[in-house]
Short mmCIF file of C-alpha atoms in Angstrom, two decimals:
data_model
loop_
_atom_site.label_atom_id
_atom_site.label_comp_id
_atom_site.label_asym_id
_atom_site.label_seq_id
_atom_site.Cartn_x
_atom_site.Cartn_y
_atom_site.Cartn_z
CA UNK A 30 0.40 -0.21 -0.13
CA UNK A 31 1.17 3.50 -0.98
CA UNK A 32 2.50 5.85 2.28
CA UNK A 33 0.11 8.53 1.54
CA UNK A 34 -3.48 7.44 -0.66
CA UNK A 35 -5.64 9.92 -2.61
CA UNK A 36 -9.00 9.60 -3.30
CA UNK A 37 -9.93 9.73 -6.14
CA UNK A 38 -7.63 9.91 -8.34
CA UNK A 39 -9.48 11.34 -11.53
CA UNK A 40 -12.76 13.18 -11.23
CA UNK A 41 -14.79 15.38 -13.35
CA UNK A 42 -17.74 17.59 -11.76
CA UNK A 43 -20.33 20.92 -12.62
CA UNK A 44 -19.54 24.03 -11.62
CA UNK A 45 -21.59 24.87 -8.35
CA UNK A 46 -20.86 21.38 -6.98
CA UNK A 47 -19.57 20.55 -3.35
CA UNK A 48 -16.73 17.94 -3.91
CA UNK A 49 -14.37 16.13 -1.28
CA UNK A 50 -11.31 15.08 -2.18
CA UNK A 51 -9.85 12.37 0.30
CA UNK A 52 -6.37 11.41 1.81
CA UNK A 53 -4.78 8.93 4.26
CA UNK A 54 -1.46 8.37 5.18
CA UNK A 55 0.17 4.95 7.21
CA UNK A 56 3.43 7.05 8.16
CA UNK A 57 2.42 8.35 11.41
CA UNK A 58 3.45 12.05 10.67
CA UNK A 59 1.59 14.96 12.49
CA UNK A 60 1.90 17.29 9.33
CA UNK A 61 -0.38 17.35 6.59
CA UNK A 62 -0.75 19.67 3.62
CA UNK A 63 -2.52 19.83 0.76
CA UNK A 64 -1.28 21.48 -2.50
CA UNK A 65 -2.26 22.46 -6.01
CA UNK A 66 -0.17 22.39 -9.18
CA UNK A 67 -1.24 24.01 -12.50
CA UNK A 68 0.57 24.07 -15.36
CA UNK A 69 3.52 27.02 -15.08
CA UNK A 70 2.89 27.81 -11.71
CA UNK A 71 4.51 25.17 -9.67
CA UNK A 72 2.86 23.70 -6.58
CA UNK A 73 0.78 26.16 -4.52
CA UNK A 74 -0.02 25.59 -0.56
CA UNK A 75 -4.09 25.44 -0.31
CA UNK A 76 -3.73 24.39 3.48
CA UNK A 77 -2.22 22.69 6.29
CA UNK A 78 -2.18 20.77 9.57
CA UNK A 79 0.15 20.07 11.96
CA UNK A 80 -1.93 17.56 14.67
CA UNK A 81 -5.44 17.03 14.81
CA UNK A 82 -6.63 20.29 16.16
CA UNK A 83 -4.47 22.76 13.98
CA UNK A 84 -5.76 23.77 10.98
CA UNK A 85 -3.81 26.84 9.02
CA UNK A 86 -4.24 28.63 5.85
CA UNK A 87 -1.77 28.31 3.16
CA UNK A 88 -1.15 30.89 -0.30
CA UNK A 89 -4.42 29.91 -1.81
CA UNK A 90 -7.06 29.23 0.17
CA UNK A 91 -10.16 30.95 -0.80
CA UNK A 92 -12.97 28.63 -2.30
CA UNK A 93 -11.67 25.51 0.16
CA UNK A 94 -12.08 24.30 3.15
CA UNK A 95 -10.02 20.99 4.99
CA UNK A 96 -11.16 18.89 7.98
CA UNK A 97 -8.61 16.89 9.86
CA UNK A 98 -10.59 13.66 10.92
CA UNK A 99 -7.70 11.93 12.56
CA UNK A 100 -3.78 11.97 12.58
CA UNK A 101 -3.93 9.65 9.46
CA UNK A 102 -6.87 11.79 7.48
CA UNK A 103 -6.69 15.09 6.03
CA UNK A 104 -9.91 15.96 3.42
CA UNK A 105 -10.08 19.30 1.42
CA UNK A 106 -13.28 20.14 0.17
CA UNK A 107 -14.63 22.54 -2.64
CA UNK A 108 -17.57 24.08 -1.24
CA UNK A 109 -19.00 25.28 -5.06
CA UNK A 110 -16.29 23.88 -7.36
CA UNK A 111 -15.82 26.72 -10.86
CA UNK A 112 -13.52 25.71 -13.36
CA UNK A 113 -10.73 27.90 -12.18
CA UNK A 114 -9.91 25.03 -9.69
CA UNK A 115 -9.52 22.75 -12.51
CA UNK A 116 -5.94 21.35 -11.52
CA UNK A 117 -3.98 18.53 -10.04
CA UNK A 118 -4.21 18.54 -6.26
CA UNK A 119 -1.48 16.63 -4.39
CA UNK A 120 -1.84 15.72 -0.40
CA UNK A 121 1.45 15.39 1.57
CA UNK A 122 3.19 14.17 4.75
CA UNK A 123 6.18 15.37 6.09
CA UNK A 124 9.00 15.03 8.76
CA UNK A 125 11.83 17.11 9.18
CA UNK A 126 13.59 15.32 6.46
CA UNK A 127 11.73 15.37 3.49
CA UNK A 128 8.05 15.17 2.15
CA UNK A 129 5.58 12.03 1.34
CA UNK A 130 3.57 12.97 -1.46
CA UNK A 131 0.20 10.96 -2.80
CA UNK A 132 -0.36 10.04 -6.47
CA UNK A 133 -2.70 13.14 -6.74
CA UNK A 134 -5.71 13.95 -7.75
CA UNK A 135 -6.60 15.26 -11.35
CA UNK A 136 -10.16 17.50 -10.69
CA UNK A 137 -11.84 18.96 -13.75
CA UNK A 138 -14.74 21.31 -13.03
CA UNK A 139 -17.05 22.05 -16.06
CA UNK B 84 7.98 39.31 -2.83
CA UNK B 85 9.74 35.87 -2.11
CA UNK B 86 10.11 34.27 -5.80
CA UNK B 87 11.86 30.76 -6.40
CA UNK B 88 13.37 30.48 -9.75
CA UNK B 89 14.14 27.49 -12.11
CA UNK B 90 14.56 27.45 -16.10
CA UNK B 91 11.54 27.12 -16.87
CA UNK B 92 12.94 25.72 -20.26
CA UNK B 93 13.64 21.97 -20.44
CA UNK B 94 17.27 20.89 -20.07
CA UNK B 95 18.46 18.16 -22.71
CA UNK B 96 21.72 16.51 -22.29
CA UNK B 97 23.18 13.19 -23.52
CA UNK B 98 22.80 10.03 -21.95
CA UNK B 99 26.70 9.98 -19.78
CA UNK B 100 27.08 13.64 -19.14
CA UNK B 101 26.51 15.69 -16.35
CA UNK B 102 23.51 17.52 -15.82
CA UNK B 103 22.94 20.76 -13.72
CA UNK B 104 19.96 22.34 -12.85
CA UNK B 105 19.77 25.96 -11.17
CA UNK B 106 17.22 27.27 -8.29
CA UNK B 107 17.58 31.14 -7.48
CA UNK B 108 15.77 32.44 -5.00
CA UNK B 109 14.71 36.13 -3.77
CA UNK B 110 13.71 37.71 -0.38
CA UNK B 111 13.94 34.23 1.64
CA UNK B 112 16.23 33.27 4.85
CA UNK B 113 15.51 29.76 4.01
CA UNK B 114 17.12 27.64 7.06
CA UNK B 115 17.38 24.40 4.30
CA UNK B 116 16.55 23.49 0.34
CA UNK B 117 14.99 20.37 -0.88
CA UNK B 118 15.24 19.29 -4.18
CA UNK B 119 12.20 16.84 -5.50
CA UNK B 120 11.53 14.82 -8.51
CA UNK B 121 8.29 14.71 -10.06
CA UNK B 122 7.40 12.09 -13.36
CA UNK B 123 3.79 13.18 -15.48
CA UNK B 124 1.05 12.54 -13.41
CA UNK B 125 2.71 11.29 -10.37
CA UNK B 126 3.49 13.44 -6.98
CA UNK B 127 6.95 14.52 -6.50
CA UNK B 128 9.03 12.50 -5.05
CA UNK B 129 12.07 13.71 -2.42
CA UNK B 130 15.21 13.47 -3.09
CA UNK B 131 17.74 15.59 -1.29
CA UNK B 132 18.09 18.13 1.42
CA UNK B 133 20.36 20.71 2.55
CA UNK B 134 20.80 23.04 5.44
CA UNK B 135 22.12 26.42 5.63
CA UNK B 136 25.01 25.82 7.05
CA UNK B 137 26.07 22.91 4.54
CA UNK B 138 27.83 24.07 0.91
CA UNK B 139 27.43 20.55 -0.75
CA UNK B 140 25.79 16.95 0.00
CA UNK B 141 25.74 14.00 -2.36
CA UNK B 142 23.74 10.94 -2.62
CA UNK B 143 24.84 8.28 -5.44
CA UNK B 144 24.90 10.10 -8.30
CA UNK B 145 23.31 13.28 -7.22
CA UNK B 146 25.23 16.41 -5.52
CA UNK B 147 23.39 19.81 -4.20
CA UNK B 148 25.07 22.99 -3.65
CA UNK B 149 23.70 25.57 -1.39
CA UNK B 150 25.36 29.01 -2.09
CA UNK B 151 23.10 30.81 0.87
CA UNK B 152 25.64 34.50 -0.31
CA UNK B 153 24.42 34.30 -4.12
CA UNK B 154 21.11 32.75 -2.99
CA UNK B 155 21.32 30.04 -5.27
CA UNK B 156 21.07 25.99 -5.20
CA UNK B 157 22.78 23.65 -7.96
CA UNK B 158 21.78 20.08 -8.23
CA UNK B 159 24.03 18.01 -10.74
CA UNK B 160 22.65 14.71 -11.70
CA UNK B 161 26.57 12.87 -12.78
CA UNK B 162 26.48 10.20 -15.69
CA UNK B 163 23.23 11.14 -16.53
CA UNK B 164 20.85 8.06 -18.12
CA UNK B 165 17.62 8.29 -19.98
CA UNK B 166 15.57 6.61 -16.76
CA UNK B 167 16.61 10.54 -15.06
CA UNK B 168 14.31 12.47 -17.69
CA UNK B 169 11.91 13.45 -15.19
CA UNK B 170 11.12 17.51 -13.82
CA UNK B 171 13.17 18.32 -10.83
CA UNK B 172 12.04 20.83 -8.42
CA UNK B 173 13.71 22.98 -5.96
CA UNK B 174 11.43 24.09 -2.67
CA UNK B 175 12.79 26.55 0.15
CA UNK B 176 11.06 26.47 3.84
CA UNK B 177 9.62 29.49 5.47
CA UNK B 178 12.67 29.51 8.01
CA UNK B 179 9.89 28.92 10.87
CA UNK B 180 9.67 25.03 10.09
CA UNK B 181 5.64 25.76 8.67
CA UNK B 182 5.81 24.91 5.03
CA UNK B 183 7.80 24.58 1.97
CA UNK B 184 7.09 26.89 -1.39
CA UNK B 185 7.97 25.07 -4.65
CA UNK B 186 9.98 26.44 -7.60
CA UNK B 187 8.13 25.42 -11.18
CA UNK B 188 10.70 23.12 -11.61
CA UNK B 189 12.76 22.09 -14.54
CA UNK B 190 12.01 19.46 -17.38
CA UNK B 191 15.23 17.33 -17.65
CA UNK B 192 15.68 15.27 -20.89
CA UNK B 193 18.31 12.92 -21.10
CA UNK B 194 19.02 11.36 -24.39
CA UNK B 195 20.20 7.93 -25.48
#
């Protein structure tokens, strides 16, 4: 099993719909992150969490929310999806020595 | 504003040669810098971390340098192979240990 698992791998949704992307990790790390990646813009941080009771906004949190249900689970929600949220989304965990990323969720909002 | 710059143009080299990728940054005072490899449609994979008080770090065919005066890191792959073809990302911490900011990446193509 992968250390960081993201579901779904691909999703097409309509404008205005609520959608949740899920992430679970088996590494036992406290720190978890959500990034989005767009061509030419690199990875940008949406939200991060350092433990179950800790949630912090990243660079581009508008239009997104997160929930840290347990140490191993960190979900990202788009309350009302819009086309410019079409992107590749990555979840990650970290220690002081590097990040471990999931395989990503490719989200298309039509 | 803070900025991390990597050459957005692809780097094409011949198998067996040394590939050198550059990461420049402004308005950062990072405690450490990291390099990642990313294959198409996949998540980045951690390669190396170098701290501000380290000038150079090696791992197998990889070498990273970190010059905090020039605000630059160089990433070298020696004896490059076609399997090294990928996008390579550099990332800097915010010096509070809270999060990494990534550069846009440089695509490396190694031709047989």
